[in-house]
Tab-separated table of C-alpha atoms and ligand atoms in Angstrom:
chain	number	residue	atom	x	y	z
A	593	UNK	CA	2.466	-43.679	-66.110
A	594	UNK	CA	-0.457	-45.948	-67.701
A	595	UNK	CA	-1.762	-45.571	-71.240
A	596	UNK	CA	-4.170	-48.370	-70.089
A	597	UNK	CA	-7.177	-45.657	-69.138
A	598	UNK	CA	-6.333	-44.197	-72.877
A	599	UNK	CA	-6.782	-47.042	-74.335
A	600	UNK	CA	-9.906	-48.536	-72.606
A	601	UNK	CA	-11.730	-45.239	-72.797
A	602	UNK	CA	-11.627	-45.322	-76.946
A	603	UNK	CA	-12.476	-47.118	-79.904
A	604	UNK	CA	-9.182	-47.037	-82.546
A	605	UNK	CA	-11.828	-48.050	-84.989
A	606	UNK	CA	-13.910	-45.189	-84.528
A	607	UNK	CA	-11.373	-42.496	-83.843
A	608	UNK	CA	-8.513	-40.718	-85.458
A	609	UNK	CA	-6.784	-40.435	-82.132
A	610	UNK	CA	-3.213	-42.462	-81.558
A	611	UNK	CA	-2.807	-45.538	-80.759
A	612	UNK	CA	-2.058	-45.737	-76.481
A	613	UNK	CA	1.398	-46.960	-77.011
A	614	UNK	CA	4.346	-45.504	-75.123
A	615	UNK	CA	6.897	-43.706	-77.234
A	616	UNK	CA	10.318	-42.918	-76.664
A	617	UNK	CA	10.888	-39.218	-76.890
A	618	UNK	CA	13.606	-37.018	-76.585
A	619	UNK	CA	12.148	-35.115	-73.250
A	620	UNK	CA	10.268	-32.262	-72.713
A	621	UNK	CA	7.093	-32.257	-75.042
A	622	UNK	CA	4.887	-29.839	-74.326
A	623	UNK	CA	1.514	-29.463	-75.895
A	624	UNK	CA	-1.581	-27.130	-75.334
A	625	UNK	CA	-4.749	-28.857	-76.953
A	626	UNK	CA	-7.828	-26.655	-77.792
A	627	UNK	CA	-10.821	-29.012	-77.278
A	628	UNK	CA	-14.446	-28.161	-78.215
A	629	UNK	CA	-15.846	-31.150	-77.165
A	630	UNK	CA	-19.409	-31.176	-75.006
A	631	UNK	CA	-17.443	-27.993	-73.503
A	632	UNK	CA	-14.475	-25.927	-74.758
A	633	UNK	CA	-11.582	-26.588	-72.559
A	634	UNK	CA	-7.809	-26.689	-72.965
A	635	UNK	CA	-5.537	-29.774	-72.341
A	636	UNK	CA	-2.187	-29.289	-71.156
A	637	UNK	CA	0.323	-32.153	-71.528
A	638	UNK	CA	3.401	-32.879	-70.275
A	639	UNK	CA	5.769	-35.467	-71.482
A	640	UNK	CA	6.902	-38.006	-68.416
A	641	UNK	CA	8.336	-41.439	-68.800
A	642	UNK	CA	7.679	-42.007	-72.231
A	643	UNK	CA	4.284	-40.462	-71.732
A	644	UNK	CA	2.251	-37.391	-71.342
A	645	UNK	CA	0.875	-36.059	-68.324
A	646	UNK	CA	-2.381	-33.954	-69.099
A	647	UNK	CA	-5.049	-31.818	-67.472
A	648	UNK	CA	-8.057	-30.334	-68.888
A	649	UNK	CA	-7.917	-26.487	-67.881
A	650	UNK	CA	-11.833	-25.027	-68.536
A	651	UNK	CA	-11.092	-21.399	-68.982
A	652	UNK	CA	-7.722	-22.382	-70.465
A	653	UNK	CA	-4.127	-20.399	-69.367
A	654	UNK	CA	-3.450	-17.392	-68.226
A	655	UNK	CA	-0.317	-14.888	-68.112
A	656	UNK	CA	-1.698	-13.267	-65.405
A	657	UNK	CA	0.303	-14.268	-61.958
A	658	UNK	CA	-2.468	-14.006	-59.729
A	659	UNK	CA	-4.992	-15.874	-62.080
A	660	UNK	CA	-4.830	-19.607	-60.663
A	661	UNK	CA	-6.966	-21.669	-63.378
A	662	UNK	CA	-8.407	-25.058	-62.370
A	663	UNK	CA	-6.651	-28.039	-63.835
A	664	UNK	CA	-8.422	-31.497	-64.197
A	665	UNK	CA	-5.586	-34.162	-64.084
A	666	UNK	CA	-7.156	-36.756	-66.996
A	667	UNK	CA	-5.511	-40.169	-68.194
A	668	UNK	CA	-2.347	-39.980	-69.652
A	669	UNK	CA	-1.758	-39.699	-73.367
A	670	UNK	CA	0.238	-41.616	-75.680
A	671	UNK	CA	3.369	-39.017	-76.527
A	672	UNK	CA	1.903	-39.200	-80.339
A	673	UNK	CA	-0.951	-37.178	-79.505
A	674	UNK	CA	1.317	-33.992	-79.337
A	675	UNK	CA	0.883	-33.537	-82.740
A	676	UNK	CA	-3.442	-35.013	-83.291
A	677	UNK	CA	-5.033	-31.965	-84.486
A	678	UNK	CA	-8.856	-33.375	-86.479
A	679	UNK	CA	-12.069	-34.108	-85.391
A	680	UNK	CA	-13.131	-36.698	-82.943
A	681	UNK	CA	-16.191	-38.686	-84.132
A	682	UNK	CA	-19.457	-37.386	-82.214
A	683	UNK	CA	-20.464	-39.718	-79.812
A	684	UNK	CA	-17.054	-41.437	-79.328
A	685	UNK	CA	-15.128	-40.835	-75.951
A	686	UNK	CA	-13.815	-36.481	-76.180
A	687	UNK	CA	-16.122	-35.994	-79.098
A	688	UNK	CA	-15.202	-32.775	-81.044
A	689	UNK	CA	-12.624	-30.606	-82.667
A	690	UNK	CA	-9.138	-30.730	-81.271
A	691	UNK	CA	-6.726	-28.254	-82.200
A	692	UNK	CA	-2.850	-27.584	-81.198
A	693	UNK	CA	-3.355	-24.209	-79.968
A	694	UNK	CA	0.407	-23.700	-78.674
A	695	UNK	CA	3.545	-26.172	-78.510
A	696	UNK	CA	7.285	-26.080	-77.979
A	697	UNK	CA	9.098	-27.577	-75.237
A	698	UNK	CA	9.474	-27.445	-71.208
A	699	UNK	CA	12.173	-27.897	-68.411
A	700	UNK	CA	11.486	-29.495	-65.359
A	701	UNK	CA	12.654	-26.206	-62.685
A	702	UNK	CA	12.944	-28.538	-59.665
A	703	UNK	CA	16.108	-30.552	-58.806
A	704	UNK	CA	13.643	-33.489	-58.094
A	705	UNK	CA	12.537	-35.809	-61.570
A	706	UNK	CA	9.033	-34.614	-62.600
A	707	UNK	CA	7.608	-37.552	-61.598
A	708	UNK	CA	8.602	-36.712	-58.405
A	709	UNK	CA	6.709	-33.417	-58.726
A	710	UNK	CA	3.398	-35.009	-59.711
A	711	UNK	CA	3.287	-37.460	-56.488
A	712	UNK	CA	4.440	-34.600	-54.313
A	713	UNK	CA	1.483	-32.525	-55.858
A	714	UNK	CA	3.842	-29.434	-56.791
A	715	UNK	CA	5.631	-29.432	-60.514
A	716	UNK	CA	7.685	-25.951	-61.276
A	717	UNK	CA	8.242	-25.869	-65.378
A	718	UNK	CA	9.772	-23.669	-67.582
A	719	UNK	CA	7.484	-23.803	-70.939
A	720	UNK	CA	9.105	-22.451	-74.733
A	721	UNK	CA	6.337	-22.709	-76.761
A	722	UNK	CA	5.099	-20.379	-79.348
A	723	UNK	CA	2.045	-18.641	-77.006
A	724	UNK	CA	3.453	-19.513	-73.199
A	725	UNK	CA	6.513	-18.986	-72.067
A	726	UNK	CA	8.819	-18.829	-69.141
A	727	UNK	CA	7.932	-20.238	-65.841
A	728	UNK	CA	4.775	-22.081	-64.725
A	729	UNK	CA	3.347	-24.185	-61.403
A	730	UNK	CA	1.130	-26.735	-60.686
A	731	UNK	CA	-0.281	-27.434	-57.590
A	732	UNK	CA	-2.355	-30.214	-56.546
A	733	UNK	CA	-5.760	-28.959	-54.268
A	734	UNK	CA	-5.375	-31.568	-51.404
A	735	UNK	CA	-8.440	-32.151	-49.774
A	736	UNK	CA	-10.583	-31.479	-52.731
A	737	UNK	CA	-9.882	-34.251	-54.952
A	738	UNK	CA	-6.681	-35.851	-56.284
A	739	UNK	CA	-7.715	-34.797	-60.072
A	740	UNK	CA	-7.713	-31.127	-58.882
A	741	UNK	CA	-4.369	-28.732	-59.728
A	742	UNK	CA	-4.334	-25.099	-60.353
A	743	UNK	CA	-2.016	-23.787	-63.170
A	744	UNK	CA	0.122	-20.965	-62.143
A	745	UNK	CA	1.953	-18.614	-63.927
A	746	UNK	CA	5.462	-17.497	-62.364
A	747	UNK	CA	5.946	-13.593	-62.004
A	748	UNK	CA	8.964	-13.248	-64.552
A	749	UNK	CA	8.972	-11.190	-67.830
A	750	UNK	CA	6.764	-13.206	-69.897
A	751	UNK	CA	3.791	-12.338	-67.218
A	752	UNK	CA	1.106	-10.409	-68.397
A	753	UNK	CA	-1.550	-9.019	-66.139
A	754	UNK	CA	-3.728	-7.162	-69.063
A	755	UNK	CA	-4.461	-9.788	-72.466
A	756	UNK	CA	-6.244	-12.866	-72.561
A	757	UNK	CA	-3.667	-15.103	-74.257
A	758	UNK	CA	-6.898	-17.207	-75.303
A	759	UNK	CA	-9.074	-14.872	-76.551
A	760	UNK	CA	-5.708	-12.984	-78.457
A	761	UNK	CA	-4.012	-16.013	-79.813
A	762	UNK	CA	-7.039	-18.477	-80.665
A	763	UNK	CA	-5.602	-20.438	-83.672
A	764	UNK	CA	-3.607	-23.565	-84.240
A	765	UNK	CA	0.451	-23.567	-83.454
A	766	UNK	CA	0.186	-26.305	-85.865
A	767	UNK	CA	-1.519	-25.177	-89.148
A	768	UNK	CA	-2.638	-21.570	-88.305
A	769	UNK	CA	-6.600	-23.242	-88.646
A	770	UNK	CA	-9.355	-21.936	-86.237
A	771	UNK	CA	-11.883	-24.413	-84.594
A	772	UNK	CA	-14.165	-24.420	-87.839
A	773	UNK	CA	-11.510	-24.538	-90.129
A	774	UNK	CA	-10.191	-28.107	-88.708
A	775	UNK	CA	-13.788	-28.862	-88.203
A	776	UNK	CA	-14.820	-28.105	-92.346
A	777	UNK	CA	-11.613	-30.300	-92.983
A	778	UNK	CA	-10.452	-32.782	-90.922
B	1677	MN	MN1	-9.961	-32.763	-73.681
């Protein structure tokens, strides 16, 4: 895990974001990130190795088993960002309104380290936050890019095959703020 791409891809001058500096957390951070930058997407991160592991996820989660979204593995992020809810400065790298839309914690389900997971290209978790729960896989798309994963969820009690978590849930986990809410204040 690098925060090197994090860093080189923004100016701290110009942006509210954290400062790419590995942290030393207590394990399992898990953040969803509602981003309405040049196109609303969700970012899922993962904490790893003093890190987070993200992907950008288009039409965000679903509870529905047999929904497999698209997730865009993206740089890693410094473990601070788990709580950055504000605005990102138009024009600077992710311009837009970032809101955390759902957080909590996760457990690695494989007896391998997660890291492990993520080279192998298959990471089972088990996600408490406050919108997902229960069980979840990611799968990495060989053959069609290294950046491309599909999120999963597991068929256990906390699937739901008729709500769009998304559309049901929109606000922040954080501060209870919509989109234009964080946007009017920062
Ligand atoms: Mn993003």
């Amino acid at each position: 895990m690098s925060l090197d791409e994090y860093s080189r891809k923004r100016d701290l001058e110009k942006t509210p974001e954290p400062a790419g500096e590995r942290g030393v957390g207590a394990g399992g951070v898990y953040v969803i990130q509602k981003h309405d930058a040049s196109r609303l997407h969700y970012d899922l991160r993962l904490e790893c190795d003093g890190a987070l592991l993200s992907w950008a996820v288009p039409k965000g989660p679903s509870l529905d088993p047999s929904q497999k979204r698209l997730a865009v593995r993206v740089e890693d992020h410094p473990l601070d960002y788990a709580g950055f809810e504000g605005v990102i400065p138009e024009g600077e790298y992710g311009g837009g309104v970032v809101m955390v839309w759902d957080r909590g914690t996760f457990e690695n389900m494989a007896d391998a380290p997660l890291r492990e997971g993520l080279s192998a290209g298959h990471i089972e978790v088990r996600i408490a936050g406050e919108k997902l729960r229960g069980g979840w896989t990611l799968i990495q798309m060989k053959g069609r890019g290294e950046k491309n994963w599909l999120l999963i969820k597991k068929n256990d009690e906390f699937a739901d095959r008729e709500g769009d978590i998304t559309a049901s849930r929109p606000l922040s986990a954080l501060t209870g703020r919509s989109l234009d809410e964080i946007k009017g204040e920062g």
